[in-house]
């Protein structure tokens, strides 16, 4: 018996995922719960376990393919009888027109009624019957390629893929609508005068590299989700950004002292730790800032006050910008916060951040200073009320106790949703963060 494993919905309502890596090959034995591949969704990279035992029959898609939720990605032979049968053509996903596609969670099987089996392949000599079978298959192509074919009026069943993997690409679709190129160049109708010099090729632009002037990169995965979220946020929530430049010399000294504190042994101590604590203290003093705007179905709206802080930390990763958050950061001690920050950053760099870690955030910190940037005007993470941008910490001439001295200085920028936060409240929050960083002893008195 051949069983199939479909691409599950590994997040909340996600519709597709890209296969990053296969951990098994046809003929390998797999057991229930064994990880067979790693996929990347719009939120994170996730490892998928197979929900039954057997022998791998076929991998339906190569690495790098974006697959719709509900499509079969691997077939597995279960039981001894199936192994003795003649090879059976790989099962194809149900055509989109059939609908009724049921996404499933990892670890759960797929109802047998939700798939259909392709006919058995016959030898090519049987009056062309094998060719007839092939025409009944659903051509393999990524969703963007299917859309391109639809826009151009191309029937994918008539397109011959150029690659050995049998997957139709954008180039294959364009080639199907391009006029045929004659095998021999036609003789020119008007002869070129002998004395006319041949047309010289245009010089390469300074912006070209190795003769390639443009590269097109598909927008997918994390970058696609980030772009959609940022556009939705920017044109939904009215953004206001305020700035303050602050002397953080005392904070930098405290960072160095904490590095040798026995209670912080083995933990990563850096300015971001104290900046995070300063923001948490400011929210404690101004709890109204920790809220979200909820549009109701009847046209009314509600402001949802959050009595907890899930602190988001924007992280640049090889897969793009992600914002995992520390759950209940408001309740953590300084060592606990340092541990959570270290784990969050390490997990993000490894590309192992789970979808759950990126949901439910209330406020966010983005540290643009690590790139040497003085400050910026950050865009709110969707559903959140505020985001704090931290600029580079630099030695600058600063008036301290009536004299100009070199001091560690940085610029903070706080963007907030003006539907939730008015200018006074936003200013108070930013001023409190700056005050704590200027005199970190306030962490004791204000907490």
CSV table of C-alpha atoms in Angstrom, one decimal:
chain,number,residue,atom,x,y,z
A,1,UNK,CA,0.0,0.0,0.0
A,2,UNK,CA,1.3,3.4,-0.9
A,3,UNK,CA,0.6,6.2,1.5
A,4,UNK,CA,1.0,9.9,0.9
A,5,UNK,CA,2.1,12.8,3.0
A,6,UNK,CA,0.8,16.2,2.1
A,7,UNK,CA,2.3,19.6,2.8
A,8,UNK,CA,0.7,20.5,6.1
A,9,UNK,CA,-0.4,23.9,7.4
A,10,UNK,CA,2.6,24.5,9.7
A,11,UNK,CA,1.4,27.9,10.7
A,12,UNK,CA,-1.8,29.8,11.2
A,13,UNK,CA,-3.5,29.9,7.8
A,14,UNK,CA,-0.3,29.7,5.7
A,15,UNK,CA,-1.0,28.6,2.1
A,16,UNK,CA,2.4,27.5,0.8
A,17,UNK,CA,5.9,26.5,1.9
A,18,UNK,CA,9.3,26.1,0.1
A,19,UNK,CA,11.1,22.8,0.4
A,20,UNK,CA,14.6,23.7,1.7
A,21,UNK,CA,16.1,20.3,2.2
A,22,UNK,CA,15.2,16.6,1.9
A,23,UNK,CA,16.7,14.4,4.7
A,24,UNK,CA,15.6,11.1,2.9
A,25,UNK,CA,15.8,9.7,-0.6
A,26,UNK,CA,13.7,7.0,-2.4
A,27,UNK,CA,14.4,3.6,-0.9
A,28,UNK,CA,15.1,4.9,2.6
A,29,UNK,CA,13.2,3.4,5.5
A,30,UNK,CA,11.3,5.9,7.6
A,31,UNK,CA,9.5,5.6,11.0
A,32,UNK,CA,6.6,7.5,12.5
A,33,UNK,CA,7.8,10.9,13.7
A,34,UNK,CA,11.1,10.9,11.7
A,35,UNK,CA,11.9,14.3,10.2
A,36,UNK,CA,12.0,13.9,6.4
A,37,UNK,CA,12.4,17.5,5.2
A,38,UNK,CA,12.8,21.1,6.2
A,39,UNK,CA,10.5,23.7,4.7
A,40,UNK,CA,10.4,27.5,4.9
A,41,UNK,CA,7.1,29.2,5.3
A,42,UNK,CA,6.4,32.9,5.3
A,43,UNK,CA,7.2,32.9,9.0
A,44,UNK,CA,10.0,30.5,9.7
A,45,UNK,CA,11.9,27.3,8.7
A,46,UNK,CA,10.2,24.2,10.1
A,47,UNK,CA,11.1,20.5,10.1
A,48,UNK,CA,8.4,18.1,9.0
A,49,UNK,CA,8.1,14.6,10.6
A,50,UNK,CA,6.4,11.8,8.7
A,51,UNK,CA,3.3,10.3,10.4
A,52,UNK,CA,3.8,6.7,9.5
A,53,UNK,CA,6.3,3.9,8.9
A,54,UNK,CA,7.5,2.6,5.5
A,55,UNK,CA,9.9,2.9,2.7
A,56,UNK,CA,10.2,6.1,0.7
A,57,UNK,CA,8.7,5.7,-2.8
A,58,UNK,CA,9.1,9.1,-4.4
A,59,UNK,CA,9.9,12.7,-3.5
A,60,UNK,CA,7.4,14.7,-5.5
A,61,UNK,CA,9.3,18.0,-5.6
A,62,UNK,CA,13.0,18.9,-5.6
A,63,UNK,CA,14.6,21.2,-3.1
A,64,UNK,CA,13.8,24.9,-3.8
A,65,UNK,CA,10.2,24.2,-5.0
A,66,UNK,CA,7.3,26.2,-3.4
A,67,UNK,CA,4.5,23.8,-2.7
A,68,UNK,CA,0.8,24.6,-1.9
A,69,UNK,CA,-0.5,23.4,1.4
A,70,UNK,CA,-2.4,20.1,0.8
A,71,UNK,CA,-0.2,18.9,-2.1
A,72,UNK,CA,1.5,15.5,-1.8
A,73,UNK,CA,5.2,15.9,-1.2
A,74,UNK,CA,6.3,12.3,-0.5
A,75,UNK,CA,4.9,8.8,-1.0
A,76,UNK,CA,5.8,5.9,1.3
A,77,UNK,CA,5.2,2.2,0.7
A,78,UNK,CA,3.9,0.5,3.8
A,79,UNK,CA,3.7,-3.2,4.3
A,80,UNK,CA,5.5,-6.0,2.5
A,81,UNK,CA,3.1,-6.6,-0.3
A,82,UNK,CA,3.4,-3.1,-1.8
A,83,UNK,CA,7.2,-3.6,-2.2
A,84,UNK,CA,6.6,-6.6,-4.4
A,85,UNK,CA,4.3,-4.8,-6.8
A,86,UNK,CA,5.3,-3.3,-10.1
A,87,UNK,CA,6.3,0.4,-9.9
A,88,UNK,CA,3.4,2.7,-9.8
A,89,UNK,CA,3.4,6.2,-11.2
A,90,UNK,CA,3.8,8.9,-8.6
A,91,UNK,CA,0.6,10.3,-7.2
A,92,UNK,CA,-0.2,13.8,-8.3
A,93,UNK,CA,-2.0,16.4,-6.2
A,94,UNK,CA,-5.7,17.0,-6.9
A,95,UNK,CA,-6.3,19.7,-9.5
A,96,UNK,CA,-7.1,23.1,-8.1
A,97,UNK,CA,-10.5,23.1,-9.7
A,98,UNK,CA,-11.5,20.1,-7.6
A,99,UNK,CA,-11.3,22.2,-4.4
A,100,UNK,CA,-12.0,20.6,-1.0
A,101,UNK,CA,-8.3,20.6,-0.3
A,102,UNK,CA,-7.8,19.8,3.4
A,103,UNK,CA,-4.6,21.1,5.1
A,104,UNK,CA,-3.5,18.9,7.9
A,105,UNK,CA,-1.3,19.4,11.0
A,106,UNK,CA,2.1,17.8,11.3
A,107,UNK,CA,1.9,14.3,12.7
A,108,UNK,CA,-1.6,13.6,11.4
A,109,UNK,CA,-2.4,11.5,8.4
A,110,UNK,CA,-4.3,12.5,5.3
A,111,UNK,CA,-7.7,11.2,4.4
A,112,UNK,CA,-7.4,8.8,1.4
A,113,UNK,CA,-10.4,10.4,-0.2
A,114,UNK,CA,-8.5,13.7,-0.5
A,115,UNK,CA,-6.2,12.5,-3.2
A,116,UNK,CA,-6.4,10.8,-6.6
A,117,UNK,CA,-4.1,8.3,-8.1
A,118,UNK,CA,-2.6,8.7,-11.6
A,119,UNK,CA,-2.9,5.7,-13.9
A,120,UNK,CA,-0.2,3.1,-14.1
A,121,UNK,CA,2.5,3.9,-16.7
A,122,UNK,CA,2.6,1.4,-19.6
A,123,UNK,CA,5.5,0.7,-22.0
A,124,UNK,CA,5.9,3.3,-24.7
A,125,UNK,CA,5.4,0.7,-27.4
A,126,UNK,CA,1.8,0.1,-26.5
A,127,UNK,CA,0.3,2.3,-29.2
A,128,UNK,CA,1.3,5.5,-27.6
A,129,UNK,CA,-0.7,4.8,-24.4
A,130,UNK,CA,2.1,6.1,-22.2
A,131,UNK,CA,2.0,9.4,-24.0
A,132,UNK,CA,-1.8,9.5,-23.4
A,133,UNK,CA,-1.2,8.9,-19.7
A,134,UNK,CA,1.3,11.8,-19.5
A,135,UNK,CA,-1.2,14.2,-21.0
A,136,UNK,CA,-3.5,13.5,-18.1
A,137,UNK,CA,-1.0,14.6,-15.5
A,138,UNK,CA,-1.1,18.0,-13.9
A,139,UNK,CA,2.0,19.8,-15.1
A,140,UNK,CA,4.5,20.6,-12.4
A,141,UNK,CA,5.0,24.4,-11.9
A,142,UNK,CA,5.2,26.8,-9.1
A,143,UNK,CA,2.1,29.0,-8.4
A,144,UNK,CA,3.8,32.2,-9.9
A,145,UNK,CA,4.5,30.3,-13.0
A,146,UNK,CA,0.9,29.1,-13.2
A,147,UNK,CA,-0.3,32.6,-12.9
A,148,UNK,CA,2.1,33.8,-15.6
A,149,UNK,CA,0.8,31.0,-17.9
A,150,UNK,CA,-2.8,32.0,-17.2
A,151,UNK,CA,-2.1,35.7,-17.9
A,152,UNK,CA,-0.4,34.8,-21.2
A,153,UNK,CA,-3.1,32.3,-22.2
A,154,UNK,CA,-0.7,29.4,-22.2
A,155,UNK,CA,-2.0,25.9,-21.5
A,156,UNK,CA,0.7,24.3,-19.3
A,157,UNK,CA,-0.1,20.9,-20.6
A,158,UNK,CA,1.4,22.0,-23.9
A,159,UNK,CA,4.6,23.4,-22.4
A,160,UNK,CA,7.7,21.2,-22.6
A,161,UNK,CA,10.0,21.8,-19.5
A,162,UNK,CA,13.6,22.4,-20.4
A,163,UNK,CA,15.0,21.1,-17.1
A,164,UNK,CA,15.6,17.5,-16.3
A,165,UNK,CA,13.4,17.7,-13.2
A,166,UNK,CA,10.3,18.2,-15.3
A,167,UNK,CA,9.2,21.4,-13.6
A,168,UNK,CA,8.0,24.2,-15.9
A,169,UNK,CA,9.8,27.5,-15.4
A,170,UNK,CA,8.9,31.1,-16.3
A,171,UNK,CA,11.4,30.8,-19.2
A,172,UNK,CA,9.6,27.7,-20.5
A,173,UNK,CA,6.3,29.6,-20.5
A,174,UNK,CA,7.8,32.6,-22.3
A,175,UNK,CA,9.4,30.3,-24.8
A,176,UNK,CA,6.0,28.8,-25.5
A,177,UNK,CA,4.6,32.1,-26.6
A,178,UNK,CA,7.7,33.4,-28.4
A,179,UNK,CA,7.8,33.3,-32.2
A,180,UNK,CA,9.8,30.4,-33.6
A,181,UNK,CA,13.4,31.1,-34.4
A,182,UNK,CA,14.4,30.0,-37.9
A,183,UNK,CA,17.1,27.4,-38.1
A,184,UNK,CA,19.1,29.4,-40.6
A,185,UNK,CA,19.3,33.2,-40.5
A,186,UNK,CA,17.4,34.6,-43.5
A,187,UNK,CA,19.4,36.5,-46.1
A,188,UNK,CA,19.1,40.3,-45.7
A,189,UNK,CA,16.7,41.9,-48.1
A,190,UNK,CA,18.8,45.0,-48.5
A,191,UNK,CA,22.6,44.3,-48.7
A,192,UNK,CA,24.8,46.3,-46.5
A,193,UNK,CA,27.3,48.5,-48.3
A,194,UNK,CA,30.8,47.0,-48.2
A,195,UNK,CA,32.3,50.2,-47.0
A,196,UNK,CA,29.9,50.5,-44.0
A,197,UNK,CA,31.6,49.4,-40.8
A,198,UNK,CA,30.0,46.8,-38.7
A,199,UNK,CA,27.9,48.1,-35.8
A,200,UNK,CA,30.0,48.0,-32.7
A,201,UNK,CA,28.4,46.5,-29.6
A,202,UNK,CA,27.2,49.0,-27.0
A,203,UNK,CA,29.8,49.5,-24.2
A,204,UNK,CA,28.8,47.8,-21.0
A,205,UNK,CA,27.4,50.1,-18.3
A,206,UNK,CA,29.4,50.7,-15.2
A,207,UNK,CA,26.5,49.1,-13.3
A,208,UNK,CA,26.8,45.8,-15.2
A,209,UNK,CA,28.6,42.8,-13.7
A,210,UNK,CA,30.0,40.0,-15.8
A,211,UNK,CA,27.7,41.1,-18.6
A,212,UNK,CA,24.5,40.7,-16.5
A,213,UNK,CA,22.7,44.0,-16.0
A,214,UNK,CA,19.8,42.7,-14.0
A,215,UNK,CA,19.0,39.8,-11.7
A,216,UNK,CA,15.4,38.9,-10.7
A,217,UNK,CA,14.9,37.3,-7.3
A,218,UNK,CA,11.5,35.8,-6.5
A,219,UNK,CA,9.8,37.4,-3.5
A,220,UNK,CA,8.8,34.6,-1.2
A,221,UNK,CA,9.0,33.2,2.3
A,222,UNK,CA,10.0,35.6,5.1
A,223,UNK,CA,10.8,38.5,2.7
A,224,UNK,CA,7.3,38.3,1.1
A,225,UNK,CA,5.6,38.1,4.5
A,226,UNK,CA,7.6,41.0,5.8
A,227,UNK,CA,6.9,43.2,2.8
A,228,UNK,CA,3.1,42.5,3.1
A,229,UNK,CA,3.1,43.2,6.8
A,230,UNK,CA,5.1,46.5,6.5
A,231,UNK,CA,2.8,47.8,3.7
A,232,UNK,CA,-0.3,46.9,5.7
A,233,UNK,CA,1.1,48.5,8.8
A,234,UNK,CA,2.3,51.7,7.1
A,235,UNK,CA,-1.0,52.4,5.4
A,236,UNK,CA,-3.3,51.3,8.3
A,237,UNK,CA,-1.8,52.7,11.5
A,238,UNK,CA,-1.0,56.5,11.5
A,239,UNK,CA,2.7,56.5,12.4
A,240,UNK,CA,4.3,59.2,14.5
A,241,UNK,CA,8.0,59.2,15.3
A,242,UNK,CA,9.8,61.1,18.0
A,243,UNK,CA,13.6,61.4,18.7
A,244,UNK,CA,15.8,62.0,21.7
A,245,UNK,CA,19.6,62.0,21.9
A,246,UNK,CA,20.9,60.8,25.3
A,247,UNK,CA,24.2,60.4,27.2
A,248,UNK,CA,24.5,56.7,28.0
A,249,UNK,CA,28.0,56.7,29.5
A,250,UNK,CA,26.7,55.4,32.8
A,251,UNK,CA,24.8,52.6,31.1
A,252,UNK,CA,28.0,51.5,29.3
A,253,UNK,CA,29.8,51.4,32.6
A,254,UNK,CA,27.1,49.3,34.1
A,255,UNK,CA,27.3,46.9,31.2
A,256,UNK,CA,31.0,46.3,31.9
A,257,UNK,CA,30.3,45.9,35.7
A,258,UNK,CA,27.5,43.3,35.0
A,259,UNK,CA,29.9,41.2,32.8
A,260,UNK,CA,31.9,40.4,35.9
A,261,UNK,CA,28.9,39.9,38.2
A,262,UNK,CA,28.5,36.3,39.4
A,263,UNK,CA,24.7,36.4,38.9
A,264,UNK,CA,25.3,37.1,35.2
A,265,UNK,CA,27.9,34.5,34.7
A,266,UNK,CA,27.5,32.7,31.3
A,267,UNK,CA,25.0,35.2,30.1
A,268,UNK,CA,25.4,37.6,27.2
A,269,UNK,CA,25.5,41.2,28.7
A,270,UNK,CA,25.3,44.1,26.2
A,271,UNK,CA,23.7,47.5,25.9
A,272,UNK,CA,20.6,45.9,24.3
A,273,UNK,CA,19.9,44.1,27.6
A,274,UNK,CA,19.7,47.4,29.6
A,275,UNK,CA,17.8,49.2,26.8
A,276,UNK,CA,15.2,46.4,26.9
A,277,UNK,CA,14.9,46.8,30.6
A,278,UNK,CA,14.6,50.5,30.3
A,279,UNK,CA,11.7,50.1,27.8
A,280,UNK,CA,10.0,47.7,30.1
A,281,UNK,CA,10.3,50.1,33.0
A,282,UNK,CA,8.9,52.9,30.8
A,283,UNK,CA,5.9,50.7,29.9
A,284,UNK,CA,5.3,49.9,33.6
A,285,UNK,CA,5.1,53.7,34.3
A,286,UNK,CA,3.0,54.4,31.2
A,287,UNK,CA,0.9,51.2,30.7
A,288,UNK,CA,-1.5,52.8,28.3
A,289,UNK,CA,1.1,52.6,25.6
A,290,UNK,CA,1.0,48.8,25.7
A,291,UNK,CA,-2.2,48.3,23.6
A,292,UNK,CA,-3.6,47.3,20.2
A,293,UNK,CA,-6.4,48.6,17.9
A,294,UNK,CA,-9.1,46.0,17.2
A,295,UNK,CA,-11.6,46.6,14.3
A,296,UNK,CA,-14.8,44.7,15.0
A,297,UNK,CA,-17.0,43.1,12.4
A,298,UNK,CA,-19.9,45.6,13.0
A,299,UNK,CA,-17.8,48.6,12.1
A,300,UNK,CA,-16.9,49.5,15.7
A,301,UNK,CA,-13.4,49.6,17.1
A,302,UNK,CA,-11.9,48.7,20.5
A,303,UNK,CA,-8.6,49.6,22.2
A,304,UNK,CA,-7.2,46.4,23.8
A,305,UNK,CA,-5.0,47.1,26.8
A,306,UNK,CA,-2.3,44.5,27.4
A,307,UNK,CA,-1.4,43.7,31.0
A,308,UNK,CA,1.7,41.8,29.8
A,309,UNK,CA,4.6,42.7,27.6
A,310,UNK,CA,5.8,40.3,24.8
A,311,UNK,CA,8.9,42.2,23.8
A,312,UNK,CA,9.8,41.8,20.1
A,313,UNK,CA,13.4,42.0,19.0
A,314,UNK,CA,13.9,42.7,15.3
A,315,UNK,CA,16.6,40.3,14.0
A,316,UNK,CA,18.3,40.3,10.6
A,317,UNK,CA,18.8,36.7,9.4
A,318,UNK,CA,20.0,35.1,6.2
A,319,UNK,CA,16.2,34.5,5.4
A,320,UNK,CA,15.3,38.2,6.0
A,321,UNK,CA,14.0,40.3,8.8
A,322,UNK,CA,12.1,38.5,11.5
A,323,UNK,CA,10.7,39.8,14.9
A,324,UNK,CA,10.5,37.0,17.5
A,325,UNK,CA,9.4,38.1,20.9
A,326,UNK,CA,10.1,37.3,24.5
A,327,UNK,CA,6.9,36.2,26.2
A,328,UNK,CA,6.0,37.9,29.4
A,329,UNK,CA,9.2,39.9,29.4
A,330,UNK,CA,7.8,42.3,32.0
A,331,UNK,CA,7.9,39.6,34.6
A,332,UNK,CA,11.6,38.6,34.1
A,333,UNK,CA,14.5,39.5,36.2
A,334,UNK,CA,17.6,40.9,34.6
A,335,UNK,CA,19.4,37.5,34.4
A,336,UNK,CA,16.2,35.9,33.0
A,337,UNK,CA,15.9,38.6,30.4
A,338,UNK,CA,19.6,38.2,29.4
A,339,UNK,CA,19.1,34.5,29.0
A,340,UNK,CA,15.9,35.0,26.9
A,341,UNK,CA,17.6,37.5,24.7
A,342,UNK,CA,20.6,35.3,24.1
A,343,UNK,CA,18.4,32.3,23.2
A,344,UNK,CA,16.3,34.4,20.9
A,345,UNK,CA,19.2,35.8,18.9
A,346,UNK,CA,20.9,32.4,18.6
A,347,UNK,CA,17.8,30.7,17.4
A,348,UNK,CA,17.1,33.4,14.9
A,349,UNK,CA,20.6,33.2,13.5
A,350,UNK,CA,20.3,29.4,13.1
A,351,UNK,CA,17.0,30.0,11.2
A,352,UNK,CA,15.1,27.8,13.7
A,353,UNK,CA,12.7,30.5,15.1
A,354,UNK,CA,9.2,28.9,15.4
A,355,UNK,CA,6.1,30.6,14.1
A,356,UNK,CA,4.8,30.8,17.6
A,357,UNK,CA,7.8,32.8,18.7
A,358,UNK,CA,6.8,35.5,16.2
A,359,UNK,CA,3.2,35.9,17.2
A,360,UNK,CA,1.6,37.9,20.0
A,361,UNK,CA,4.2,40.7,20.3
A,362,UNK,CA,3.1,43.9,21.9
A,363,UNK,CA,6.1,46.3,21.5
A,364,UNK,CA,9.4,45.9,19.6
A,365,UNK,CA,13.0,47.1,19.7
A,366,UNK,CA,15.1,47.4,16.5
A,367,UNK,CA,18.8,48.0,17.0
A,368,UNK,CA,19.9,49.7,13.9
A,369,UNK,CA,23.0,50.9,15.7
A,370,UNK,CA,24.7,47.6,15.1
A,371,UNK,CA,25.0,48.7,11.4
A,372,UNK,CA,26.6,52.0,12.4
A,373,UNK,CA,23.3,53.9,11.8
A,374,UNK,CA,22.5,56.9,14.0
A,375,UNK,CA,18.7,56.4,14.0
A,376,UNK,CA,15.7,55.8,11.8
A,377,UNK,CA,12.0,56.0,11.6
A,378,UNK,CA,10.9,52.4,12.2
A,379,UNK,CA,7.6,50.9,10.9
A,380,UNK,CA,5.3,49.3,13.5
A,381,UNK,CA,5.1,45.6,13.7
A,382,UNK,CA,1.5,44.9,12.7
A,383,UNK,CA,-0.8,44.8,15.7
A,384,UNK,CA,1.6,46.6,18.0
A,385,UNK,CA,1.4,50.1,19.4
A,386,UNK,CA,5.1,51.1,19.5
A,387,UNK,CA,8.6,50.3,18.2
A,388,UNK,CA,11.9,51.7,19.6
A,389,UNK,CA,14.8,52.2,17.3
A,390,UNK,CA,18.3,52.3,18.9
A,391,UNK,CA,21.1,54.1,17.1
A,392,UNK,CA,24.8,53.6,17.2
A,393,UNK,CA,26.5,54.4,20.5
A,394,UNK,CA,29.4,56.7,19.8
A,395,UNK,CA,31.9,58.8,21.7
A,396,UNK,CA,31.0,62.4,21.1
A,397,UNK,CA,31.7,65.8,22.6
A,398,UNK,CA,29.0,66.4,25.2
A,399,UNK,CA,28.5,69.0,27.9
A,400,UNK,CA,28.8,67.2,31.2
A,401,UNK,CA,28.8,69.1,34.5
A,402,UNK,CA,29.5,72.3,32.7
A,403,UNK,CA,32.4,71.0,30.7
A,404,UNK,CA,32.7,69.5,27.2
A,405,UNK,CA,33.9,66.0,27.6
A,406,UNK,CA,33.9,62.8,25.4
A,407,UNK,CA,30.8,60.8,26.3
A,408,UNK,CA,29.0,57.8,25.0
A,409,UNK,CA,25.9,59.1,23.2
A,410,UNK,CA,23.1,57.5,21.2
A,411,UNK,CA,19.8,58.6,19.5
A,412,UNK,CA,16.6,56.9,20.2
A,413,UNK,CA,13.5,57.0,17.9
A,414,UNK,CA,10.1,55.9,19.1
A,415,UNK,CA,7.4,55.3,16.4
A,416,UNK,CA,3.8,54.8,17.7
A,417,UNK,CA,0.3,54.3,16.5
A,418,UNK,CA,-1.4,57.7,16.9
A,419,UNK,CA,-4.8,56.1,17.2
A,420,UNK,CA,-3.7,54.6,20.4
A,421,UNK,CA,-0.9,56.9,21.6
A,422,UNK,CA,-1.1,60.6,21.6
A,423,UNK,CA,1.9,62.9,21.6
A,424,UNK,CA,2.0,63.3,25.3
A,425,UNK,CA,2.0,59.6,26.1
A,426,UNK,CA,4.5,58.8,23.4
A,427,UNK,CA,6.8,61.6,24.7
A,428,UNK,CA,6.6,60.3,28.2
A,429,UNK,CA,7.5,56.8,27.2
A,430,UNK,CA,10.5,58.0,25.2
A,431,UNK,CA,11.6,60.4,27.9
A,432,UNK,CA,11.5,57.6,30.5
A,433,UNK,CA,13.6,55.3,28.4
A,434,UNK,CA,16.2,58.0,27.9
A,435,UNK,CA,16.1,58.9,31.7
A,436,UNK,CA,16.9,55.3,32.7
A,437,UNK,CA,19.7,55.0,30.2
A,438,UNK,CA,21.2,58.3,31.3
A,439,UNK,CA,21.0,57.2,35.0
A,440,UNK,CA,20.6,53.4,35.2
A,441,UNK,CA,20.2,53.6,39.0
A,442,UNK,CA,16.6,54.5,38.2
A,443,UNK,CA,16.1,50.9,37.4
A,444,UNK,CA,16.0,50.3,41.1
A,445,UNK,CA,13.9,53.2,42.2
A,446,UNK,CA,11.4,53.1,39.3
A,447,UNK,CA,10.9,49.3,39.3
